[in-house]
């Protein structure tokens, strides 16, 4: 290569690098609002802070991400119910069009985007690793000790989750109930760190208000002093709206502000970024069918709070004791109500994140994402520079390409909270898949109707949603409008999975039996490819059903509770499941008193489940 050209190309690259760095620094400074925040965010994926690949890619490309805490799993629900709840809440996020980012501390490392394996390790009581409840104050302690070799696990509180979510550039967080000013807090100074975190960390929290046993008026006063915007979703109500009280929709305390829907919430977040560097609280009332009777829950709260004071439960020991006593005093009714409100909050938080991503999408297409423009005085034409797409007689300005539009994962799906009285007549356990039909269309219509082998063939190709489980569920729903139908299946967070959810919505099928797994090289929504003759008769087909056919050990976590709550009259199981899962479906259905039907799918798959007995010797 000519030395002059090497020099000029080197200068071109250096100029590109400098301009990219300057623009990148400016964008990060604007995004974080302060240089200190920018420096802290530079520690992402260090020895003490890890962001999963899925979450990092989503935040970098403008996809909607929702933060989820882990204290609810480590200190709120027993094992393995906590793993089942965590998996379900992540599925709620995915079904509503978002990317879940479950946050916790594992072996001394703060993690944003825990995998299923990591989450199970975090909450499993058989683990010998020390477990803590982690707020802002605890993060340096637990991470620092991790550097010395002392490995500690931690479930993050709202405050701890907000801090880590902000470091990972996640603006929306769905959870259960906020901490607040405890009763008598004017004397004890027992005030949750959640409130101050909202006053200084740029994350919006969606919760069912604060926990009912707190001093709600003083909590709202404290948030007002911190400059925190507090608004309550109207949920179809008109006029003045109460700030919710966790297990009840009314608290007797008016909400400072009222919002109608996720679009308004997202618009407020979007607009507020010019004025603030703190958080916001959007209160979502518990679904009506799960709300507890106010007089009864108030009585239980009074008794639990009094008992806690008499027994000396203060600080971080206070809330777990009170929640445990309320569970006992309500005969366990507070627990399913807690699950329902968390699920509802996570669902609406995801819809807010989706709407926010839509509003931010134009900003992602600004010139900051373009190839930097180089002035004519800085540019010298060389053959090597031509490889970068700049012609000899072109100015760099004319070669700047428009920014690529970054897609935002959207979904019309809304996860509905199943009423405690709602049962299922027919439960179908089987595959939902994307069917790809390739109909052979030869140029010469007089040739053999079958496609040629070992070469490509002209065809008309179409995609539809199918799968044996989906087809059976759809047929059952059409056959009898009086019978309720639920499809239980697995999909991945890929395009095919979104297509399947949209089709279920179009056909009126419930989606609360669908579990969405994070897509990767080994986890994909099922797909069936059929190659047909000119007469649309099947010539050959291929099916990738590994998402169901692989061996899994989580039947009790994923499916047992669905059968128990549905109490179906019929359970239809197809042959796409792994033999161990298939056996568990049959056993669980029989134990629930349901009639069982088998869909064989194909001869090959049926023989795997029911191998012919050996006739040897």
Coordinates of C-alpha atoms in Angstrom, one line a residue:
X1 CA 0.0 0.0 0.0
X2 CA 1.2 3.5 -0.8
X3 CA 2.6 5.2 2.3
X4 CA 0.7 8.4 1.6
X5 CA -2.6 6.5 1.4
X6 CA -1.8 4.7 4.6
X7 CA -1.3 8.0 6.3
X8 CA -4.4 9.5 4.9
X9 CA -6.5 6.5 5.8
X10 CA -5.1 6.6 9.3
X11 CA -6.1 10.2 9.6
X12 CA -9.6 9.4 8.4
X13 CA -10.0 6.6 11.0
X14 CA -8.6 8.8 13.7
X15 CA -11.1 11.6 12.8
X16 CA -14.0 9.1 12.8
X17 CA -12.9 7.8 16.2
X18 CA -12.6 11.2 17.8
X19 CA -15.9 12.4 16.5
X20 CA -17.7 9.1 17.6
X21 CA -16.2 9.4 21.1
X22 CA -17.2 13.1 21.4
X23 CA -20.7 12.4 20.3
X24 CA -21.0 9.2 22.4
X25 CA -19.8 11.2 25.5
X26 CA -22.3 13.9 24.8
X27 CA -25.1 11.5 24.4
X28 CA -24.2 9.7 27.6
X29 CA -24.0 12.9 29.5
X30 CA -27.4 14.1 28.3
X31 CA -28.9 10.7 29.1
X32 CA -27.6 10.4 32.6
X33 CA -28.0 14.0 33.5
X34 CA -24.8 14.2 35.4
X35 CA -21.1 13.3 34.8
X36 CA -21.0 11.4 38.1
X37 CA -23.8 9.1 36.9
X38 CA -22.0 8.6 33.6
X39 CA -18.9 7.5 35.4
X40 CA -20.8 5.1 37.6
X41 CA -22.5 3.5 34.6
X42 CA -19.1 2.9 33.1
X43 CA -18.7 0.2 35.7
X44 CA -21.3 -2.0 34.0
X45 CA -20.1 -5.6 33.6
X46 CA -17.2 -5.1 36.1
X47 CA -16.3 -7.6 38.7
X48 CA -19.1 -6.5 40.9
X49 CA -21.8 -5.5 38.4
X50 CA -23.1 -7.6 35.5
X51 CA -25.9 -6.9 33.0
X52 CA -27.1 -9.8 31.0
X53 CA -26.6 -9.8 27.2
X54 CA -30.4 -9.8 26.6
X55 CA -31.0 -6.7 28.8
X56 CA -27.9 -4.8 27.5
X57 CA -29.0 -5.4 23.9
X58 CA -32.5 -4.3 24.7
X59 CA -31.5 -1.0 26.4
X60 CA -29.0 -0.2 23.7
X61 CA -31.6 -0.6 20.9
X62 CA -34.5 1.1 22.7
X63 CA -36.6 -2.0 23.5
X64 CA -38.9 -1.8 26.5
X65 CA -37.3 -3.3 29.6
X66 CA -38.9 -3.7 33.0
X67 CA -36.9 -4.1 36.2
X68 CA -38.1 -6.7 38.8
X69 CA -36.9 -7.0 42.4
X70 CA -35.9 -10.2 44.2
X71 CA -36.7 -9.5 47.9
X72 CA -40.2 -10.8 47.2
X73 CA -38.6 -14.1 46.3
X74 CA -35.9 -14.4 48.9
X75 CA -37.9 -13.0 51.8
X76 CA -41.5 -13.1 50.7
X77 CA -42.4 -16.5 49.3
X78 CA -41.2 -20.0 50.2
X79 CA -39.2 -22.3 47.8
X80 CA -40.2 -23.5 45.2
X81 CA -43.2 -21.1 45.0
X82 CA -40.8 -18.2 44.7
X83 CA -39.2 -19.7 41.5
X84 CA -42.6 -20.3 40.0
X85 CA -43.7 -16.7 40.7
X86 CA -40.5 -15.3 39.3
X87 CA -40.9 -17.3 36.1
X88 CA -44.5 -16.3 35.8
X89 CA -43.8 -12.6 36.3
X90 CA -41.1 -12.7 33.6
X91 CA -43.6 -14.3 31.3
X92 CA -46.1 -11.5 32.1
X93 CA -43.5 -9.0 30.9
X94 CA -42.7 -10.9 27.7
X95 CA -46.4 -11.5 26.9
X96 CA -47.0 -7.7 27.2
X97 CA -44.1 -6.9 24.8
X98 CA -41.3 -6.2 27.2
X99 CA -37.9 -7.6 28.3
X100 CA -37.8 -8.6 32.0
X101 CA -34.7 -7.7 34.0
X102 CA -34.8 -9.5 37.3
X103 CA -32.3 -7.9 39.6
X104 CA -30.4 -9.5 42.6
X105 CA -27.0 -10.2 44.0
X106 CA -25.4 -13.6 43.4
X107 CA -22.1 -14.6 45.0
X108 CA -21.3 -10.9 45.7
X109 CA -22.0 -9.7 42.2
X110 CA -24.9 -7.4 41.5
X111 CA -26.7 -8.8 38.5
X112 CA -29.3 -7.2 36.2
X113 CA -31.1 -9.9 34.2
X114 CA -30.9 -13.1 36.2
X115 CA -31.3 -16.3 34.3
X116 CA -33.6 -19.0 35.5
X117 CA -30.7 -21.0 36.8
X118 CA -29.2 -18.0 38.6
X119 CA -32.5 -17.1 40.2
X120 CA -33.0 -20.7 41.4
X121 CA -29.5 -20.6 42.9
X122 CA -30.3 -17.3 44.6
X123 CA -33.6 -18.4 46.3
X124 CA -32.9 -22.1 46.9
X125 CA -32.8 -22.7 50.7
X126 CA -30.4 -25.6 50.3
X127 CA -27.7 -23.2 49.3
X128 CA -25.0 -22.7 51.9
X129 CA -24.3 -19.2 50.7
X130 CA -25.2 -16.4 53.1
X131 CA -28.4 -14.5 52.1
X132 CA -29.2 -10.8 52.8
X133 CA -31.9 -8.3 52.1
X134 CA -30.1 -5.7 50.1
X135 CA -30.9 -2.0 50.0
X136 CA -28.7 0.9 48.8
X137 CA -26.6 0.9 52.0
X138 CA -25.8 -2.8 51.6
X139 CA -24.6 -2.9 48.0
X140 CA -21.0 -1.6 48.7
X141 CA -20.8 -4.0 51.7
X142 CA -21.9 -7.1 49.9
X143 CA -20.0 -6.3 46.6
X144 CA -16.8 -5.3 48.5
X145 CA -16.8 -8.5 50.5
X146 CA -17.3 -10.4 47.3
X147 CA -14.0 -9.0 46.0
X148 CA -12.2 -10.4 49.1
X149 CA -13.6 -13.9 48.4
X150 CA -16.6 -13.8 50.8
X151 CA -19.5 -14.7 48.6
X152 CA -23.0 -13.4 49.7
X153 CA -26.3 -13.6 48.0
X154 CA -28.9 -10.9 48.2
X155 CA -32.5 -10.2 47.3
X156 CA -32.8 -6.5 46.3
X157 CA -35.4 -4.2 47.9
X158 CA -37.1 -1.5 46.0
X159 CA -34.3 0.9 46.8
X160 CA -31.6 -1.5 45.9
X161 CA -33.4 -2.5 42.7
X162 CA -33.9 1.1 41.7
X163 CA -30.2 1.9 42.1
X164 CA -29.1 -1.1 39.9
X165 CA -31.8 -0.5 37.4
X166 CA -30.7 3.1 36.9
X167 CA -27.1 1.9 36.4
X168 CA -28.4 -0.4 33.7
X169 CA -30.4 2.4 32.1
X170 CA -33.8 0.8 32.9
X171 CA -36.4 3.5 33.5
X172 CA -39.5 1.4 34.6
X173 CA -39.8 -1.0 37.6
X174 CA -42.8 -3.1 38.5
X175 CA -43.2 -4.4 42.1
X176 CA -45.8 -5.1 44.8
X177 CA -45.9 -2.5 47.5
X178 CA -43.6 0.5 48.4
X179 CA -42.0 0.9 51.8
X180 CA -42.9 4.1 53.7
X181 CA -43.2 5.8 57.0
X182 CA -44.0 3.3 59.7
X183 CA -46.8 4.1 62.2
X184 CA -45.2 6.1 65.0
X185 CA -42.4 7.0 62.6
X186 CA -42.4 10.6 63.8
X187 CA -40.9 9.2 67.0
X188 CA -38.9 6.2 65.9
X189 CA -37.7 7.7 62.6
X190 CA -38.5 4.3 61.0
X191 CA -38.7 5.4 57.4
X192 CA -38.1 3.1 54.5
X193 CA -35.1 3.9 52.3
X194 CA -37.4 3.4 49.3
X195 CA -38.8 6.9 49.8
X196 CA -35.4 8.7 49.7
X197 CA -34.4 6.5 46.7
X198 CA -37.4 7.8 44.8
X199 CA -36.2 11.3 45.6
X200 CA -32.8 10.8 44.0
X201 CA -32.9 7.9 41.4
X202 CA -34.3 8.3 37.9
X203 CA -36.5 5.2 37.9
X204 CA -40.3 5.1 37.8
X205 CA -41.9 2.6 40.2
X206 CA -45.3 1.0 39.6
X207 CA -46.8 -0.5 42.8
X208 CA -50.1 -0.9 44.6
X209 CA -49.3 2.2 46.7
X210 CA -47.4 1.4 49.9
X211 CA -48.1 -1.4 52.3
X212 CA -51.3 -1.0 54.2
X213 CA -49.8 -1.2 57.7
X214 CA -47.7 2.0 57.1
X215 CA -48.6 5.6 57.8
X216 CA -50.0 6.5 54.4
X217 CA -50.5 10.2 54.9
X218 CA -47.0 10.8 56.3
X219 CA -45.6 8.6 53.5
X220 CA -47.2 10.9 50.9
X221 CA -46.0 14.0 52.7
X222 CA -42.4 12.6 52.7
X223 CA -42.6 11.9 49.0
X224 CA -43.9 15.4 48.3
X225 CA -40.9 16.8 50.3
X226 CA -38.6 14.7 48.1
X227 CA -40.1 16.2 45.0
X228 CA -41.5 12.8 43.8
X229 CA -44.5 12.8 41.4
X230 CA -47.1 10.5 42.8
X231 CA -50.1 9.5 40.6
X232 CA -52.7 6.7 40.8
X233 CA -54.2 4.9 37.8
X234 CA -58.0 5.6 37.7
X235 CA -58.7 2.0 36.5
X236 CA -62.0 3.2 35.0
X237 CA -63.1 5.3 38.0
X238 CA -64.2 8.9 37.7
X239 CA -63.7 11.9 40.0
X240 CA -61.4 11.9 43.0
X241 CA -59.4 8.7 43.4
X242 CA -57.9 7.3 46.6
X243 CA -54.2 6.4 46.8
X244 CA -54.5 2.6 47.1
X245 CA -53.6 0.7 50.3
X246 CA -52.0 -2.5 48.9
X247 CA -54.7 -5.1 49.7
X248 CA -57.5 -2.6 49.2
X249 CA -58.3 -0.2 46.4
X250 CA -59.2 2.7 48.8
X251 CA -57.2 4.1 51.7
X252 CA -59.2 7.1 52.6
X253 CA -56.3 9.3 51.5
X254 CA -56.8 11.1 48.2
X255 CA -54.2 10.5 45.5
X256 CA -52.1 13.6 44.7
X257 CA -52.6 13.1 41.0
X258 CA -54.6 10.7 38.7
X259 CA -53.7 9.1 35.4
X260 CA -55.9 7.2 33.1
X261 CA -53.7 4.7 31.3
X262 CA -50.2 3.6 30.3
X263 CA -50.0 6.1 27.5
X264 CA -50.4 9.0 29.9
X265 CA -47.9 7.5 32.4
X266 CA -45.3 7.1 29.6
X267 CA -45.8 10.6 28.4
X268 CA -45.3 11.9 31.9
X269 CA -42.0 10.0 32.2
X270 CA -40.9 11.2 28.8
X271 CA -41.7 14.8 29.5
X272 CA -40.3 14.8 33.0
X273 CA -36.7 13.9 31.9
X274 CA -36.2 17.6 31.1
X275 CA -37.0 18.7 34.7
X276 CA -35.8 16.0 37.1
X277 CA -33.2 13.5 38.1
X278 CA -35.4 11.7 40.6
X279 CA -38.0 8.9 40.4
X280 CA -41.8 8.8 40.2
X281 CA -44.4 6.6 41.8
X282 CA -47.4 5.3 39.8
X283 CA -49.9 3.5 42.1
X284 CA -52.0 0.8 40.6
X285 CA -54.9 -0.5 42.7
X286 CA -55.3 -4.2 43.3
X287 CA -57.7 -5.8 40.8
X288 CA -61.3 -5.6 42.1
X289 CA -61.9 -9.3 42.3
X290 CA -58.8 -9.8 44.5
X291 CA -59.3 -6.8 46.9
X292 CA -59.8 -7.8 50.5
X293 CA -62.6 -6.4 52.6
X294 CA -61.3 -3.1 54.1
X295 CA -62.8 -3.6 57.6
X296 CA -61.3 -7.1 58.0
X297 CA -57.9 -6.3 56.7
X298 CA -57.7 -3.1 58.8
X299 CA -58.6 -5.2 61.9
X300 CA -55.8 -7.7 61.0
X301 CA -53.3 -4.8 60.4
X302 CA -54.1 -3.2 63.8
X303 CA -53.6 -6.5 65.6
X304 CA -50.3 -7.3 63.8
X305 CA -48.8 -3.8 64.3
X306 CA -49.7 -3.8 68.0
X307 CA -48.2 -7.2 68.4
X308 CA -45.0 -6.2 66.6
X309 CA -44.6 -3.2 68.9
X310 CA -45.1 -5.3 72.0
X311 CA -42.6 -7.9 70.9
X312 CA -40.0 -5.3 69.9
X313 CA -39.9 -5.9 66.1
X314 CA -38.4 -2.8 64.5
X315 CA -36.3 -1.9 61.5
X316 CA -35.8 -4.5 58.8
X317 CA -37.4 -7.2 61.1
X318 CA -40.7 -5.3 61.4
X319 CA -42.2 -5.8 57.9
X320 CA -41.6 -9.6 57.6
X321 CA -43.2 -10.1 61.0
X322 CA -46.3 -8.0 60.2
X323 CA -46.8 -9.6 56.8
X324 CA -46.6 -13.1 58.4
X325 CA -49.1 -12.2 61.1
X326 CA -51.5 -10.7 58.6
X327 CA -51.3 -13.9 56.6
X328 CA -52.3 -15.8 59.7
X329 CA -55.1 -13.4 60.7
X330 CA -56.6 -13.4 57.2
X331 CA -56.5 -17.2 57.0
X332 CA -54.0 -17.0 54.2
X333 CA -56.2 -14.7 51.9
X334 CA -53.5 -12.0 51.9
X335 CA -51.1 -14.3 49.9
X336 CA -53.1 -14.8 46.7
X337 CA -54.1 -11.2 46.8
X338 CA -50.4 -10.3 47.0
X339 CA -49.7 -12.4 44.0
X340 CA -52.5 -10.9 42.0
X341 CA -51.5 -7.3 42.7
X342 CA -47.9 -7.9 41.8
X343 CA -48.9 -9.5 38.5
X344 CA -51.2 -6.6 37.7
X345 CA -48.5 -4.1 38.6
X346 CA -45.9 -5.9 36.4
X347 CA -48.3 -6.1 33.5
X348 CA -49.1 -2.3 33.6
X349 CA -45.5 -1.4 34.2
X350 CA -44.6 -3.3 31.0
X351 CA -47.3 -1.5 29.0
X352 CA -45.9 1.8 30.3
X353 CA -42.4 0.7 29.2
X354 CA -43.7 -0.2 25.7
X355 CA -45.4 3.2 25.3
X356 CA -42.3 5.0 26.6
X357 CA -40.2 3.1 24.0
X358 CA -42.5 4.3 21.3
X359 CA -42.1 7.9 22.5
X360 CA -38.3 7.6 22.6
X361 CA -38.0 5.9 19.3
X362 CA -37.6 9.1 17.2
X363 CA -34.8 10.1 19.5
X364 CA -32.9 6.9 18.7
X365 CA -32.9 7.9 15.0
X366 CA -31.1 11.2 15.5
X367 CA -27.7 12.1 13.8
X368 CA -25.9 10.8 16.9
X369 CA -26.4 7.3 15.5
X370 CA -25.3 8.2 12.0
X371 CA -21.8 7.8 10.6
X372 CA -20.0 11.0 11.7
X373 CA -19.9 13.7 9.0
X374 CA -16.4 14.7 8.0
X375 CA -15.7 18.1 6.6
X376 CA -14.1 18.4 3.1
X377 CA -10.9 19.8 4.5
X378 CA -10.5 16.6 6.6
X379 CA -11.2 14.2 3.8
X380 CA -8.7 13.0 1.1
X381 CA -9.8 10.4 -1.4
X382 CA -8.0 7.1 -1.5
X383 CA -8.9 3.7 -2.9
X384 CA -9.1 2.4 0.6
X385 CA -11.5 5.2 1.6
X386 CA -13.7 4.2 -1.3
X387 CA -14.2 0.9 0.5
X388 CA -16.0 2.9 3.2
X389 CA -18.6 3.9 0.7
X390 CA -17.4 7.4 -0.3
X391 CA -17.0 8.1 -4.0
X392 CA -14.2 10.2 -5.6
X393 CA -16.6 13.1 -6.5
X394 CA -18.9 12.9 -3.5
X395 CA -18.8 14.9 -0.4
X396 CA -19.1 13.0 2.8
X397 CA -22.3 14.8 3.6
X398 CA -24.1 13.3 0.7
X399 CA -23.0 9.8 1.7
X400 CA -24.4 9.9 5.3
X401 CA -27.1 7.2 5.4
X402 CA -30.3 7.7 7.3
X403 CA -30.4 6.0 10.6
X404 CA -31.7 2.5 10.7
X405 CA -35.1 2.4 12.4
X406 CA -34.8 0.4 15.6
X407 CA -37.7 -1.9 16.1
X408 CA -39.6 -1.9 19.4
X409 CA -41.0 -5.2 20.5
X410 CA -44.7 -4.6 20.8
X411 CA -47.6 -6.7 21.7
X412 CA -51.3 -6.3 21.9
X413 CA -51.4 -8.9 24.6
X414 CA -52.7 -7.9 28.0
X415 CA -52.3 -10.5 30.7
X416 CA -55.5 -10.8 32.6
X417 CA -55.6 -11.8 36.3
X418 CA -57.7 -14.9 36.5
X419 CA -60.5 -14.6 38.9
X420 CA -60.4 -16.9 41.9
X421 CA -63.8 -18.3 40.9
X422 CA -62.9 -18.9 37.3
X423 CA -62.4 -22.5 36.3
X424 CA -61.5 -24.2 33.0
X425 CA -63.6 -26.9 31.4
X426 CA -60.9 -28.0 28.8
X427 CA -57.2 -27.7 29.4
X428 CA -55.0 -28.4 26.4
X429 CA -51.3 -29.1 27.0
X430 CA -49.4 -29.1 23.8
X431 CA -47.5 -27.3 21.1
X432 CA -48.2 -23.8 19.7
X433 CA -46.0 -23.3 16.7
X434 CA -45.5 -21.2 13.6
X435 CA -46.5 -23.3 10.5
X436 CA -44.5 -22.5 7.3
X437 CA -46.2 -23.9 4.2
X438 CA -44.1 -24.2 1.0
X439 CA -46.4 -25.0 -1.9
X440 CA -44.5 -26.1 -5.0
X441 CA -45.2 -23.8 -8.0
X442 CA -43.1 -25.0 -11.0
X443 CA -42.6 -22.8 -13.9
X444 CA -43.7 -25.6 -16.2
X445 CA -47.1 -26.8 -15.0
X446 CA -46.8 -30.1 -16.9
X447 CA -43.9 -31.4 -14.9
X448 CA -44.0 -33.9 -12.0
X449 CA -46.1 -32.4 -9.2
X450 CA -43.5 -33.2 -6.7
X451 CA -40.6 -30.8 -6.0
X452 CA -37.1 -31.8 -7.2
X453 CA -34.7 -33.0 -4.6
X454 CA -31.1 -31.7 -4.0
X455 CA -31.9 -28.3 -5.5
X456 CA -34.1 -25.2 -4.8
X457 CA -37.6 -25.1 -6.1
X458 CA -40.0 -22.2 -6.8
X459 CA -42.8 -22.0 -4.3
X460 CA -45.5 -20.0 -2.6
X461 CA -44.6 -19.7 1.1
X462 CA -46.9 -18.6 3.9
X463 CA -46.8 -18.5 7.7
X464 CA -49.6 -19.2 10.0
X465 CA -49.9 -20.1 13.7
X466 CA -50.6 -23.7 14.4
X467 CA -49.2 -26.6 16.4
X468 CA -51.3 -29.5 17.6
X469 CA -52.1 -27.9 21.0
X470 CA -53.1 -24.6 19.4
X471 CA -55.3 -26.4 16.8
X472 CA -57.1 -28.6 19.4
X473 CA -57.7 -25.6 21.7
X474 CA -59.1 -23.5 18.9
X475 CA -61.3 -26.3 17.7
X476 CA -62.6 -26.9 21.3
X477 CA -63.4 -23.3 21.6
X478 CA -65.3 -23.2 18.4
X479 CA -67.1 -26.5 19.1
X480 CA -68.7 -25.3 22.3
X481 CA -69.1 -21.6 23.3
X482 CA -70.2 -22.7 26.7
X483 CA -67.0 -24.4 27.7
X484 CA -63.9 -22.5 28.7
X485 CA -60.6 -23.5 27.2
X486 CA -57.0 -22.9 28.3
X487 CA -53.9 -23.7 26.3
X488 CA -50.8 -24.5 28.3
X489 CA -47.6 -24.3 26.2
X490 CA -44.1 -22.8 26.0
X491 CA -42.9 -20.2 23.5
X492 CA -39.7 -18.1 23.3
X493 CA -39.3 -14.3 23.2
X494 CA -38.8 -14.3 19.5
X495 CA -40.7 -13.1 16.5
X496 CA -42.5 -16.5 16.2
X497 CA -43.5 -16.3 19.8
X498 CA -45.0 -12.8 19.3
X499 CA -46.9 -14.1 16.2
X500 CA -48.3 -17.0 18.3
X501 CA -49.5 -14.6 21.0
X502 CA -51.2 -12.3 18.5
X503 CA -52.9 -15.3 16.9
X504 CA -54.2 -16.5 20.3
X505 CA -55.6 -13.0 20.9
X506 CA -57.2 -13.0 17.4
X507 CA -58.9 -16.4 18.1
X508 CA -60.0 -15.3 21.5
X509 CA -57.8 -17.9 23.3
X510 CA -56.6 -17.1 26.8
X511 CA -52.8 -16.5 27.0
X512 CA -52.4 -17.0 30.8
X513 CA -51.4 -20.6 30.3
X514 CA -48.5 -19.6 28.0
X515 CA -45.0 -19.4 29.5
X516 CA -42.5 -17.3 27.6
X517 CA -38.8 -18.2 27.9
X518 CA -35.9 -16.0 26.9
X519 CA -34.9 -16.8 23.3
X520 CA -31.4 -18.0 22.6
X521 CA -29.6 -20.5 20.3
X522 CA -31.2 -23.4 22.1
X523 CA -34.6 -21.9 23.0
X524 CA -36.9 -21.1 20.1
X525 CA -40.6 -21.1 19.5
X526 CA -41.7 -24.3 17.9
X527 CA -41.8 -24.3 14.1
X528 CA -43.2 -26.7 11.6
X529 CA -42.2 -26.5 7.9
X530 CA -44.3 -28.4 5.3
X531 CA -43.2 -28.8 1.7
X532 CA -46.2 -29.6 -0.5
X533 CA -46.8 -30.8 -4.0
X534 CA -48.6 -28.7 -6.7
X535 CA -51.8 -30.3 -5.4
X536 CA -51.0 -29.1 -1.9
X537 CA -50.4 -32.7 -0.7
X538 CA -47.6 -33.1 1.8
X539 CA -44.3 -34.1 0.2
X540 CA -42.0 -33.7 3.3
X541 CA -42.2 -31.9 6.6
X542 CA -39.7 -30.9 9.3
X543 CA -40.7 -29.9 12.9
X544 CA -38.6 -28.2 15.6
X545 CA -40.5 -28.9 18.8
X546 CA -37.5 -28.9 21.1
X547 CA -38.9 -26.2 23.4
X548 CA -41.5 -28.8 24.5
X549 CA -39.6 -32.0 23.7
X550 CA -36.5 -31.3 25.8
X551 CA -36.1 -32.8 29.2
X552 CA -37.2 -30.3 31.9
X553 CA -37.4 -30.7 35.7
X554 CA -39.8 -27.8 36.4
X555 CA -43.2 -29.4 36.0
X556 CA -44.3 -28.6 39.6
X557 CA -43.2 -25.0 39.2
X558 CA -44.6 -24.4 35.7
X559 CA -47.8 -26.4 35.4
X560 CA -49.0 -28.0 38.6
X561 CA -50.5 -24.9 40.0
X562 CA -52.4 -24.2 36.7
X563 CA -54.0 -27.6 36.9
X564 CA -54.8 -27.2 40.6
X565 CA -56.5 -23.7 40.1
X566 CA -58.2 -24.6 36.8
X567 CA -59.8 -27.9 38.0
X568 CA -60.6 -28.9 34.4
X569 CA -63.1 -31.5 33.3
X570 CA -60.9 -32.6 30.5
X571 CA -57.2 -32.4 29.9
X572 CA -55.9 -33.0 26.3
X573 CA -52.2 -33.8 26.1
X574 CA -50.3 -34.0 22.8
X575 CA -47.3 -36.1 22.0
X576 CA -44.9 -33.2 21.6
X577 CA -43.8 -33.3 25.3
X578 CA -40.8 -35.1 26.6
X579 CA -41.8 -38.5 28.0
X580 CA -41.1 -37.4 31.6
X581 CA -43.3 -34.3 31.2
X582 CA -46.0 -36.3 29.3
X583 CA -46.2 -38.7 32.2
X584 CA -46.5 -35.9 34.7
X585 CA -49.3 -34.2 32.7
X586 CA -51.2 -37.5 32.7
X587 CA -50.6 -38.1 36.4
X588 CA -51.5 -34.6 37.5
X589 CA -54.7 -34.5 35.3
X590 CA -55.8 -37.9 36.7
X591 CA -55.1 -36.7 40.3
X592 CA -57.3 -33.6 39.6
X593 CA -60.2 -35.8 38.6
X594 CA -60.1 -34.8 35.0
X595 CA -60.8 -37.0 32.0
X596 CA -57.7 -37.4 29.8
X597 CA -57.4 -37.4 26.0
X598 CA -54.3 -38.1 24.0
X599 CA -53.4 -36.5 20.7
X600 CA -50.8 -38.7 19.0
X601 CA -49.4 -36.0 16.6
X602 CA -47.5 -38.6 14.5
X603 CA -46.6 -42.2 14.5
X604 CA -42.9 -41.5 15.3
X605 CA -43.7 -39.3 18.3
X606 CA -46.3 -41.7 19.7
X607 CA -43.8 -44.6 19.5
X608 CA -41.4 -42.6 21.7
X609 CA -44.1 -42.2 24.4
X610 CA -45.5 -45.7 23.9
X611 CA -42.7 -48.0 22.7
X612 CA -43.7 -51.4 21.5
X613 CA -42.9 -54.1 24.0
X614 CA -39.9 -56.3 23.1
X615 CA -40.7 -59.7 21.7
X616 CA -37.2 -61.0 22.1
X617 CA -36.5 -64.3 24.0

